[in-house]
Tab-separated table of C-alpha atoms and ligand atoms in Angstrom:
chain	number	residue	atom	x	y	z
A	1	MET	CA	7.111	-9.342	43.083
A	2	LYS	CA	4.886	-12.421	42.900
A	3	THR	CA	3.420	-14.219	39.914
A	4	GLN	CA	2.186	-17.689	39.024
A	5	VAL	CA	4.466	-18.403	36.067
A	6	CYS	CA	7.798	-16.603	35.571
A	7	ILE	CA	8.920	-16.850	31.964
A	8	ILE	CA	12.601	-16.297	31.132
A	9	GLY	CA	12.973	-15.088	27.530
A	10	GLY	CA	10.812	-12.729	25.487
A	11	GLY	CA	11.197	-14.448	22.121
A	12	PRO	CA	8.284	-16.084	20.310
A	13	SER	CA	8.100	-19.058	22.748
A	14	GLY	CA	7.964	-16.986	25.934
A	15	LEU	CA	5.598	-14.346	24.569
A	16	MET	CA	3.210	-16.894	23.082
A	17	LEU	CA	2.947	-18.848	26.344
A	18	SER	CA	2.488	-15.653	28.344
A	19	GLN	CA	-0.303	-14.525	26.054
A	20	LEU	CA	-2.122	-17.904	26.044
A	21	LEU	CA	-1.938	-18.258	29.845
A	22	HIS	CA	-3.156	-14.686	30.328
A	23	LEU	CA	-6.276	-15.473	28.295
A	24	LYS	CA	-7.013	-18.289	30.802
A	25	GLY	CA	-6.537	-16.012	33.792
A	26	ILE	CA	-3.068	-17.282	34.720
A	27	ASN	CA	-0.557	-14.558	35.662
A	28	THR	CA	2.900	-14.398	34.133
A	29	VAL	CA	5.963	-12.163	34.163
A	30	VAL	CA	8.298	-12.279	31.139
A	31	LEU	CA	11.974	-11.402	31.697
A	32	GLU	CA	13.927	-10.495	28.551
A	33	ARG	CA	17.638	-9.728	28.572
A	34	GLN	CA	17.553	-7.519	25.480
A	35	SER	CA	15.619	-4.415	24.479
A	36	ARG	CA	12.489	-4.821	22.391
A	37	GLU	CA	14.194	-3.156	19.410
A	38	TYR	CA	17.024	-5.671	19.591
A	39	VAL	CA	14.645	-8.664	19.657
A	40	LEU	CA	12.690	-7.231	16.716
A	41	GLY	CA	15.913	-6.591	14.792
A	42	ARG	CA	16.817	-10.293	14.623
A	43	ILE	CA	15.856	-11.770	11.267
A	44	ARG	CA	15.027	-15.432	11.672
A	45	ALA	CA	12.211	-17.754	10.652
A	46	GLY	CA	9.919	-17.172	7.720
A	47	VAL	CA	7.844	-20.317	7.384
A	48	LEU	CA	5.126	-21.233	9.886
A	49	GLU	CA	3.377	-24.564	9.956
A	50	HIS	CA	-0.422	-24.520	10.198
A	51	GLY	CA	-0.277	-25.621	13.873
A	52	PHE	CA	1.785	-22.548	14.771
A	53	ALA	CA	-0.618	-20.329	12.844
A	54	ALA	CA	-3.555	-21.891	14.756
A	55	LEU	CA	-1.811	-21.132	18.055
A	56	MET	CA	-1.329	-17.484	16.978
A	57	ARG	CA	-5.085	-17.269	16.349
A	58	GLU	CA	-5.874	-18.913	19.698
A	59	ALA	CA	-3.593	-16.321	21.327
A	60	GLN	CA	-5.728	-13.625	19.620
A	61	CYS	CA	-2.681	-12.579	17.611
A	62	GLY	CA	-3.526	-13.985	14.196
A	63	GLU	CA	-5.267	-11.042	12.552
A	64	ARG	CA	-2.290	-9.442	10.793
A	65	MET	CA	-0.763	-12.850	10.006
A	66	ASP	CA	-4.002	-13.869	8.264
A	67	LYS	CA	-4.085	-10.595	6.341
A	68	GLU	CA	-0.438	-10.171	5.383
A	69	GLY	CA	0.973	-13.719	5.552
A	70	GLU	CA	1.016	-15.818	2.385
A	71	ILE	CA	-0.340	-19.350	2.251
A	72	HIS	CA	2.090	-21.626	0.412
A	73	ASP	CA	0.808	-24.909	-0.982
A	74	GLY	CA	4.166	-26.077	-2.259
A	75	PHE	CA	7.867	-25.395	-2.743
A	76	ILE	CA	10.561	-26.278	-5.249
A	77	ILE	CA	13.683	-28.389	-4.976
A	78	ALA	CA	16.171	-27.440	-7.702
A	79	HIS	CA	18.795	-30.085	-8.434
A	80	ASP	CA	20.784	-31.340	-11.405
A	81	GLY	CA	19.403	-28.558	-13.610
A	82	LYS	CA	15.809	-29.588	-12.789
A	83	MET	CA	13.091	-27.816	-10.823
A	84	ASP	CA	10.928	-30.377	-9.011
A	85	ARG	CA	7.890	-29.100	-7.125
A	86	ILE	CA	6.661	-30.559	-3.839
A	87	ASP	CA	2.887	-30.211	-3.812
A	88	LEU	CA	2.385	-29.837	-0.063
A	89	HIS	CA	-1.352	-29.500	-0.373
A	90	LYS	CA	-1.745	-32.690	-2.378
A	91	TYR	CA	0.721	-34.835	-0.461
A	92	SER	CA	-0.177	-33.687	3.054
A	93	GLY	CA	-3.885	-34.207	2.586
A	94	GLY	CA	-4.866	-30.566	2.142
A	95	SER	CA	-2.450	-28.745	4.444
A	96	SER	CA	-0.099	-25.829	3.759
A	97	VAL	CA	2.331	-23.424	5.465
A	98	VAL	CA	2.185	-19.670	6.103
A	99	VAL	CA	5.018	-17.370	5.049
A	100	TYR	CA	5.109	-14.681	7.753
A	101	GLY	CA	8.311	-13.399	9.342
A	102	GLN	CA	9.283	-14.160	12.934
A	103	THR	CA	9.919	-10.424	13.355
A	104	GLU	CA	6.318	-9.647	12.482
A	105	LEU	CA	4.792	-12.353	14.666
A	106	THR	CA	6.993	-11.300	17.596
A	107	ARG	CA	5.808	-7.723	17.067
A	108	ASP	CA	2.179	-8.959	17.098
A	109	LEU	CA	2.797	-10.877	20.346
A	110	TYR	CA	4.416	-7.832	22.016
A	111	GLU	CA	1.470	-5.673	20.949
A	112	ALA	CA	-1.012	-8.173	22.369
A	113	ARG	CA	0.907	-8.298	25.668
A	114	ASP	CA	0.845	-4.473	25.807
A	115	ARG	CA	-2.865	-4.368	24.981
A	116	MET	CA	-3.649	-6.763	27.849
A	117	LYS	CA	-1.269	-4.995	30.239
A	118	GLY	CA	0.971	-8.054	30.460
A	119	ILE	CA	4.256	-7.625	32.305
A	120	VAL	CA	7.262	-7.924	29.975
A	121	ILE	CA	10.481	-6.633	31.550
A	122	HIS	CA	13.213	-5.743	29.045
A	123	ASN	CA	16.925	-5.279	29.683
A	124	ALA	CA	16.692	-7.649	32.662
A	125	GLU	CA	20.318	-8.337	33.623
A	126	ASP	CA	21.778	-11.401	35.378
A	127	VAL	CA	18.528	-13.350	35.344
A	128	GLN	CA	18.893	-16.358	37.625
A	129	PRO	CA	16.385	-19.044	38.637
A	130	HIS	CA	16.592	-20.414	42.223
A	131	ASP	CA	15.227	-23.299	44.322
A	132	LEU	CA	13.857	-25.070	41.274
A	133	LYS	CA	13.309	-28.330	43.139
A	134	SER	CA	11.220	-26.666	45.851
A	135	ALA	CA	7.531	-25.763	45.781
A	136	ASN	CA	8.548	-22.089	46.061
A	137	PRO	CA	10.997	-21.360	43.261
A	138	TYR	CA	11.992	-17.786	42.479
A	139	VAL	CA	13.873	-15.825	39.872
A	140	THR	CA	16.145	-12.843	40.425
A	141	TYR	CA	17.342	-10.216	37.976
A	142	ARG	CA	19.255	-6.984	38.192
A	143	ASN	CA	17.921	-3.601	37.183
A	144	GLY	CA	20.930	-1.267	37.500
A	145	ASP	CA	22.050	-1.612	41.134
A	146	GLU	CA	18.790	-3.108	42.317
A	147	VAL	CA	18.254	-6.893	42.537
A	148	VAL	CA	14.609	-7.818	42.013
A	149	ARG	CA	13.116	-11.107	43.202
A	150	ILE	CA	10.083	-12.757	41.605
A	151	ASP	CA	8.401	-15.543	43.572
A	152	CYS	CA	6.395	-17.984	41.497
A	153	ASP	CA	4.924	-21.479	41.190
A	154	PHE	CA	6.743	-22.367	37.972
A	155	VAL	CA	9.693	-21.097	35.931
A	156	ILE	CA	9.644	-21.433	32.145
A	157	GLY	CA	13.017	-21.465	30.394
A	158	ALA	CA	12.204	-19.944	26.995
A	159	ASP	CA	15.511	-18.090	26.731
A	160	GLY	CA	16.899	-19.630	23.567
A	161	PHE	CA	20.008	-21.702	22.997
A	162	HIS	CA	22.381	-19.359	24.888
A	163	GLY	CA	20.038	-18.734	27.825
A	164	VAL	CA	20.577	-19.317	31.537
A	165	SER	CA	17.717	-21.773	32.172
A	166	ARG	CA	19.176	-24.936	30.686
A	167	LYS	CA	22.481	-24.155	32.398
A	168	SER	CA	20.670	-24.143	35.780
A	169	ILE	CA	19.973	-27.863	35.483
A	170	PRO	CA	22.734	-29.902	37.151
A	171	ARG	CA	25.125	-31.542	34.701
A	172	ASP	CA	24.444	-35.036	36.048
A	173	VAL	CA	20.709	-34.633	35.372
A	174	LEU	CA	20.868	-33.205	31.860
A	175	LYS	CA	21.844	-35.230	28.827
A	176	GLU	CA	22.757	-33.246	25.723
A	177	TYR	CA	22.780	-34.591	22.182
A	178	GLU	CA	24.538	-32.461	19.608
A	179	LYS	CA	25.602	-32.534	15.976
A	180	VAL	CA	27.504	-29.612	14.488
A	181	TYR	CA	27.581	-29.277	10.694
A	182	PRO	CA	30.743	-28.113	8.934
A	183	PHE	CA	29.077	-25.048	7.366
A	184	GLY	CA	26.754	-22.135	8.017
A	185	TRP	CA	24.113	-20.141	6.146
A	186	LEU	CA	24.853	-16.626	4.987
A	187	GLY	CA	21.488	-14.841	4.818
A	188	VAL	CA	20.609	-11.618	3.028
A	189	LEU	CA	17.402	-9.631	3.316
A	190	SER	CA	16.717	-7.206	0.466
A	191	ARG	CA	13.906	-4.897	-0.537
A	192	THR	CA	13.459	-6.602	-3.892
A	193	LYS	CA	10.699	-8.605	-5.561
A	194	PRO	CA	11.238	-12.321	-4.772
A	195	VAL	CA	12.583	-14.345	-7.687
A	196	SER	CA	9.892	-16.990	-7.259
A	197	PRO	CA	6.397	-16.992	-5.737
A	198	GLU	CA	7.312	-20.274	-3.975
A	199	LEU	CA	10.466	-21.115	-1.977
A	200	ILE	CA	13.313	-22.720	-3.946
A	201	TYR	CA	15.681	-25.074	-2.086
A	202	ALA	CA	18.674	-25.533	-4.423
A	203	LYS	CA	21.204	-28.363	-4.223
A	204	HIS	CA	24.411	-27.463	-6.066
A	205	GLU	CA	27.961	-28.770	-6.033
A	206	ARG	CA	29.185	-25.285	-4.962
A	207	GLY	CA	26.843	-25.515	-1.966
A	208	PHE	CA	23.185	-25.230	-0.990
A	209	ALA	CA	21.119	-22.085	-1.687
A	210	LEU	CA	17.619	-21.036	-0.644
A	211	CYS	CA	15.304	-18.427	-2.176
A	212	SER	CA	12.709	-17.349	0.375
A	213	LEU	CA	10.645	-14.251	0.990
A	214	ARG	CA	8.850	-12.182	3.581
A	215	SER	CA	6.419	-10.456	1.203
A	216	GLN	CA	6.117	-9.553	-2.468
A	217	VAL	CA	8.569	-6.673	-1.912
A	218	LEU	CA	10.936	-8.295	0.582
A	219	SER	CA	13.214	-11.208	-0.326
A	220	ARG	CA	15.267	-13.485	1.903
A	221	TYR	CA	18.096	-15.496	0.326
A	222	TYR	CA	20.651	-17.854	1.848
A	223	ILE	CA	23.800	-19.592	0.653
A	224	GLN	CA	25.822	-22.318	2.366
A	225	VAL	CA	29.265	-20.984	3.403
A	226	PRO	CA	32.261	-22.468	5.256
A	227	LEU	CA	32.275	-21.893	9.017
A	228	THR	CA	35.456	-19.860	8.647
A	229	ASP	CA	33.709	-17.174	6.542
A	230	THR	CA	32.590	-13.901	8.104
A	231	VAL	CA	29.992	-11.389	6.933
A	232	GLU	CA	32.842	-9.011	6.039
A	233	ASP	CA	34.093	-11.582	3.518
A	234	TRP	CA	30.873	-11.174	1.528
A	235	SER	CA	30.085	-7.933	-0.288
A	236	ASP	CA	26.554	-7.711	-1.696
A	237	GLU	CA	27.976	-8.195	-5.210
A	238	ALA	CA	29.851	-11.347	-4.198
A	239	PHE	CA	26.712	-12.725	-2.519
A	240	TRP	CA	24.462	-12.166	-5.552
A	241	ALA	CA	27.069	-13.616	-7.929
A	242	GLU	CA	27.442	-16.767	-5.830
A	243	LEU	CA	23.677	-17.171	-5.380
A	244	LYS	CA	23.199	-16.939	-9.160
A	245	ARG	CA	25.836	-19.610	-9.773
A	246	ARG	CA	23.926	-22.054	-7.545
A	247	LEU	CA	20.469	-21.459	-9.063
A	248	PRO	CA	19.111	-22.970	-12.301
A	249	ALA	CA	19.935	-20.631	-15.237
A	250	GLU	CA	16.300	-19.609	-15.818
A	251	VAL	CA	15.940	-18.576	-12.152
A	252	ALA	CA	19.308	-16.778	-12.029
A	253	ALA	CA	18.335	-14.784	-15.131
A	254	LYS	CA	15.211	-13.478	-13.356
A	255	LEU	CA	16.865	-12.651	-10.009
A	256	ILE	CA	16.460	-9.017	-9.040
A	257	THR	CA	19.351	-7.891	-6.849
A	258	GLY	CA	19.605	-4.874	-4.569
A	259	ALA	CA	21.312	-3.540	-1.474
A	260	SER	CA	21.182	-5.896	1.520
A	261	ILE	CA	19.274	-4.524	4.492
A	262	GLU	CA	20.465	-7.346	6.750
A	263	LYS	CA	23.271	-9.840	6.341
A	264	SER	CA	24.266	-12.506	8.862
A	265	ILE	CA	25.808	-15.952	9.161
A	266	ALA	CA	24.159	-18.702	11.210
A	267	PRO	CA	26.107	-21.891	11.940
A	268	LEU	CA	24.087	-25.087	11.460
A	269	ARG	CA	23.574	-27.243	14.508
A	270	SER	CA	21.294	-30.010	15.782
A	271	PHE	CA	20.869	-30.126	19.562
A	272	VAL	CA	18.510	-31.681	22.110
A	273	ALA	CA	18.642	-31.464	25.915
A	274	GLU	CA	16.833	-34.107	27.965
A	275	PRO	CA	14.787	-33.965	30.138
A	276	MET	CA	12.886	-30.745	29.445
A	277	ARG	CA	11.764	-30.496	33.066
A	278	TYR	CA	13.778	-30.111	36.248
A	279	GLY	CA	11.650	-29.702	39.369
A	280	ASN	CA	9.480	-26.680	38.671
A	281	LEU	CA	11.540	-25.487	35.693
A	282	PHE	CA	10.205	-26.318	32.226
A	283	LEU	CA	12.323	-25.710	29.107
A	284	ALA	CA	10.650	-24.682	25.844
A	285	GLY	CA	11.784	-23.859	22.306
A	286	ASP	CA	15.417	-23.181	21.408
A	287	ALA	CA	16.403	-23.387	25.096
A	288	ALA	CA	15.925	-27.152	24.814
A	289	HIS	CA	16.475	-27.938	21.141
A	290	ILE	CA	17.937	-26.514	17.947
A	291	VAL	CA	17.648	-27.711	14.366
A	292	PRO	CA	19.469	-26.651	11.215
A	293	PRO	CA	17.024	-24.343	9.364
A	294	THR	CA	16.758	-26.523	6.233
A	295	GLY	CA	13.413	-28.036	7.229
A	296	ALA	CA	11.968	-24.767	8.624
A	297	ARG	CA	11.279	-26.587	11.905
A	298	GLY	CA	12.859	-24.442	14.679
A	299	LEU	CA	10.019	-22.142	15.571
A	300	ASN	CA	7.559	-24.861	14.733
A	301	SER	CA	9.121	-27.240	17.270
A	302	ALA	CA	8.772	-24.475	19.832
A	303	ALA	CA	5.061	-24.284	18.996
A	304	SER	CA	4.344	-27.833	20.161
A	305	ASP	CA	6.262	-27.269	23.423
A	306	ILE	CA	4.135	-24.196	24.072
A	307	TYR	CA	0.939	-26.045	23.171
A	308	TYR	CA	1.692	-28.888	25.618
A	309	LEU	CA	2.801	-26.517	28.397
A	310	TYR	CA	-0.196	-24.258	27.943
A	311	HIS	CA	-2.674	-27.121	28.238
A	312	ALA	CA	-0.758	-28.684	31.137
A	313	MET	CA	-0.729	-25.375	33.080
A	314	VAL	CA	-4.428	-24.786	32.467
A	315	ALA	CA	-5.281	-28.320	33.686
A	316	HIS	CA	-3.097	-27.743	36.759
A	317	TYR	CA	-4.576	-24.364	37.718
A	318	GLN	CA	-8.190	-25.017	36.731
A	319	ASN	CA	-8.649	-28.678	37.736
A	320	GLY	CA	-5.704	-29.440	40.006
A	321	ASP	CA	-4.635	-32.041	37.432
A	322	SER	CA	-0.855	-32.218	37.071
A	323	THR	CA	-0.655	-35.166	34.645
A	324	GLY	CA	0.158	-32.851	31.737
A	325	LEU	CA	3.040	-31.268	33.634
A	326	ASP	CA	4.351	-34.693	34.649
A	327	LYS	CA	4.176	-35.959	31.069
A	328	TYR	CA	5.437	-32.731	29.460
A	329	SER	CA	9.067	-33.677	28.890
A	330	GLU	CA	8.304	-37.098	27.451
A	331	LYS	CA	5.532	-35.819	25.185
A	332	ALA	CA	7.435	-32.776	23.941
A	333	LEU	CA	10.613	-34.767	23.253
A	334	ALA	CA	8.748	-37.345	21.157
A	335	ARG	CA	7.775	-34.629	18.669
A	336	VAL	CA	11.065	-32.752	19.015
A	337	TRP	CA	13.024	-35.812	17.872
A	338	LYS	CA	10.817	-36.189	14.797
A	339	ALA	CA	11.622	-32.578	13.840
A	340	GLN	CA	15.300	-33.355	14.475
A	341	ARG	CA	15.171	-36.343	12.144
A	342	PHE	CA	13.429	-34.394	9.399
A	343	SER	CA	15.797	-31.395	9.647
A	344	TRP	CA	18.871	-33.645	9.626
A	345	TRP	CA	17.523	-35.500	6.575
A	346	MET	CA	16.748	-32.315	4.591
A	347	THR	CA	20.169	-30.894	5.514
A	348	THR	CA	22.031	-34.056	4.580
A	349	MET	CA	20.191	-34.430	1.284
A	350	LEU	CA	20.659	-30.840	0.071
A	351	HIS	CA	24.070	-29.604	1.281
A	352	THR	CA	27.578	-30.146	-0.006
A	353	PHE	CA	29.706	-31.757	2.717
A	354	PRO	CA	33.404	-30.846	2.509
A	355	ASP	CA	34.561	-34.315	3.573
A	356	SER	CA	32.030	-36.419	1.681
A	357	ILE	CA	33.235	-39.415	-0.298
A	358	ALA	CA	31.924	-40.471	-3.724
A	359	TYR	CA	29.691	-43.057	-2.021
A	360	ASP	CA	27.960	-40.359	0.085
A	361	GLN	CA	27.326	-38.261	-3.022
A	362	LYS	CA	25.727	-41.232	-4.785
A	363	LEU	CA	23.438	-41.733	-1.781
A	364	GLN	CA	22.459	-38.029	-1.859
A	365	ASP	CA	21.535	-38.319	-5.541
A	366	THR	CA	19.608	-41.513	-4.839
A	367	ASP	CA	17.736	-39.868	-1.957
A	368	LEU	CA	16.435	-37.203	-4.379
A	369	ALA	CA	15.766	-39.695	-7.174
A	370	TYR	CA	13.775	-41.876	-4.766
A	371	LEU	CA	11.869	-38.880	-3.395
A	372	PHE	CA	10.605	-37.815	-6.804
A	373	SER	CA	9.781	-41.374	-7.854
A	374	SER	CA	7.611	-42.254	-4.868
A	375	GLU	CA	4.307	-40.713	-3.846
A	376	LYS	CA	4.817	-42.208	-0.376
A	377	ALA	CA	8.212	-40.479	-0.037
A	378	LEU	CA	6.662	-37.186	-1.175
A	379	GLY	CA	3.879	-37.756	1.365
A	380	SER	CA	6.434	-38.234	4.120
A	381	LEU	CA	8.270	-35.026	3.201
A	382	ALA	CA	5.016	-33.059	2.941
A	383	GLU	CA	3.545	-34.214	6.272
A	384	ASN	CA	6.767	-33.327	8.079
A	385	TYR	CA	7.153	-29.923	6.372
A	386	VAL	CA	3.585	-28.783	7.109
A	387	GLY	CA	4.042	-30.091	10.669
A	388	LEU	CA	3.231	-33.379	12.382
A	389	PRO	CA	0.189	-33.245	14.670
A	390	PHE	CA	0.763	-31.907	18.216
B	1	RFL	P1	14.623	-17.158	20.827
B	1	RFL	O1	13.951	-16.586	19.651
B	1	RFL	O2	16.091	-17.359	20.785
B	1	RFL	O3	14.228	-16.259	22.079
B	1	RFL	C1	14.853	-16.406	23.332
B	1	RFL	C2	14.839	-15.055	24.022
B	1	RFL	O4	15.453	-15.196	25.321
B	1	RFL	C3	16.316	-14.077	25.539
B	1	RFL	N1	17.349	-14.478	26.529
B	1	RFL	C4	17.295	-14.158	27.822
B	1	RFL	N2	16.402	-13.464	28.521
B	1	RFL	C5	16.648	-13.307	29.869
B	1	RFL	N3	17.751	-13.805	30.474
B	1	RFL	C6	18.662	-14.519	29.806
B	1	RFL	N4	19.737	-15.009	30.435
B	1	RFL	C7	18.459	-14.711	28.428
B	1	RFL	N5	19.148	-15.350	27.447
B	1	RFL	C8	18.462	-15.203	26.325
B	1	RFL	C9	16.875	-13.755	24.166
B	1	RFL	O5	17.313	-12.405	24.093
B	1	RFL	C10	15.667	-14.017	23.271
B	1	RFL	O6	14.874	-12.864	23.046
B	1	RFL	O7	13.995	-18.590	21.216
B	1	RFL	P2	12.463	-19.095	21.066
B	1	RFL	O8	11.505	-18.085	21.592
B	1	RFL	O9	12.446	-20.476	21.603
B	1	RFL	O10	12.223	-19.132	19.475
B	1	RFL	C11	12.916	-20.038	18.646
B	1	RFL	C12	13.086	-19.446	17.242
B	1	RFL	O11	13.669	-18.169	17.355
B	1	RFL	C13	13.947	-20.359	16.344
B	1	RFL	O12	13.648	-21.714	16.541
B	1	RFL	C14	13.720	-20.059	14.838
B	1	RFL	O13	14.099	-18.753	14.506
B	1	RFL	C15	14.495	-21.056	13.959
B	1	RFL	N6	14.391	-20.755	12.526
B	1	RFL	C16	13.285	-21.139	11.800
B	1	RFL	N7	12.271	-21.783	12.403
B	1	RFL	C17	11.145	-22.104	11.697
B	1	RFL	O14	10.233	-22.728	12.263
B	1	RFL	N8	10.978	-21.763	10.366
B	1	RFL	C18	11.951	-21.108	9.689
B	1	RFL	O15	11.761	-20.762	8.515
B	1	RFL	C19	13.187	-20.798	10.398
B	1	RFL	N9	14.185	-20.144	9.785
B	1	RFL	C20	15.442	-20.076	11.881
B	1	RFL	C21	15.309	-19.791	10.494
B	1	RFL	C22	16.589	-19.677	12.584
B	1	RFL	C23	17.611	-19.038	11.919
B	1	RFL	N10	18.744	-18.639	12.682
B	1	RFL	C24	19.330	-17.369	12.626
B	1	RFL	C25	19.233	-19.502	13.740
B	1	RFL	C26	16.325	-19.138	9.823
B	1	RFL	C27	17.488	-18.785	10.512
B	1	RFL	C28	18.596	-18.137	9.719
B	2	PHB	C1	13.414	-18.086	5.816
B	2	PHB	O1	12.635	-17.511	5.038
B	2	PHB	O2	14.128	-17.460	6.609
B	2	PHB	C2	13.518	-19.569	5.766
B	2	PHB	C3	12.613	-20.292	5.016
B	2	PHB	C4	12.707	-21.673	4.944
B	2	PHB	C5	13.697	-22.319	5.654
B	2	PHB	C6	14.596	-21.605	6.436
B	2	PHB	C7	14.504	-20.214	6.486
B	2	PHB	O3	13.793	-23.668	5.565
């Protein structure tokens, strides 16, 4: 098989790039290790910055998002018995975010790829990129007993944190920066009316909690848990009881509980791999960087990678101009690190750290006190949460 751009990974990053390039007449093949049902069964992001939403529209995939997604102009930080609202619209100069599940947007991207007869190969086993430094790289995968080879001009590594692409870059070329937090998030999805029309990020001495949603009939809640906990340790009843303890009394009293339809634990980690290019391999999204979910930045950091790669590929194929490809890693990393800083800051400010000393706790309290006393600090939070410009 031959294509122009071989994309490893059929998550939001890979599908979005495939769709955008297709609309400019550039051929792609997407190789996904899992089945479509498996990819659509993963419950992940819920908050999209306006730049991501714009990219969905440019990819001709924004129709359902614009109809069913909710525009959020603000969110709440609950702390010390108070509920302080961040007016995103006011402090970001008129911007907002869209609440629309990653599952739904991935479904929309798959449907668009089907509609345009795009090639997305599921259950691709042993995917392996080759000859990345040469002008003729190729990717192989196994389909049962048969090994299939795809020749291409470029390979895109959009295969998430555990993918094969980043691991194909020699160890002496790649520099990895990592910070692992001493806790995870236990998430529950339930077919219940959300407790609040806006997201509530709650700081509590028992640990952080988040009230989020997917729609007016589908709620998503999280609580901070020790890394040693497993899903089996948490019955639905225990989860709801602990969530209530961490929320302000007036919110807890209104919480509607129900059976969980999904329950999982995600460890919190910050990670960046540099550079994001090796020969004709370009990394994008979680394959190159991970953030703790507190700032809702993960998918949104992927969006800027895709935006830069898309424009760089179009300039290369349409005008023979490779400046964008040459500058990709540097440009993408500049924005990636800003998302890292913001996510680390939100995480540090709102979580309970098992080993923190009294001094650290005073600084956490001061961080919040300063935030709500300064319009400039609120402006900084708002511009980062709605997404810095690409
Ligand atoms: P993905 O989604 O991991 O997709 C990668 C795909 O590659 C496939 N793959 C392979 N395919 C072929 N060969 C291999 N060897 C392969 N290895 C892997 C995988 O099966 C998969 O389908 O990466 P992508 O596309 O870069 O997308 C990144 C986002 O998924 C991620 O950043 C967000 O979900 C992070 N995130 C959030 N981001 C936000 O912007 N806003 C949020 O509100 C938000 N909430 C969250 C989140 C992530 C969470 N978890 C579980 C980590 C909430 C949570 C709880
Ligand atoms: C979610 O709804 O899954 C969600 C929302 C906001 C975050 C993280 C996750 O910061």
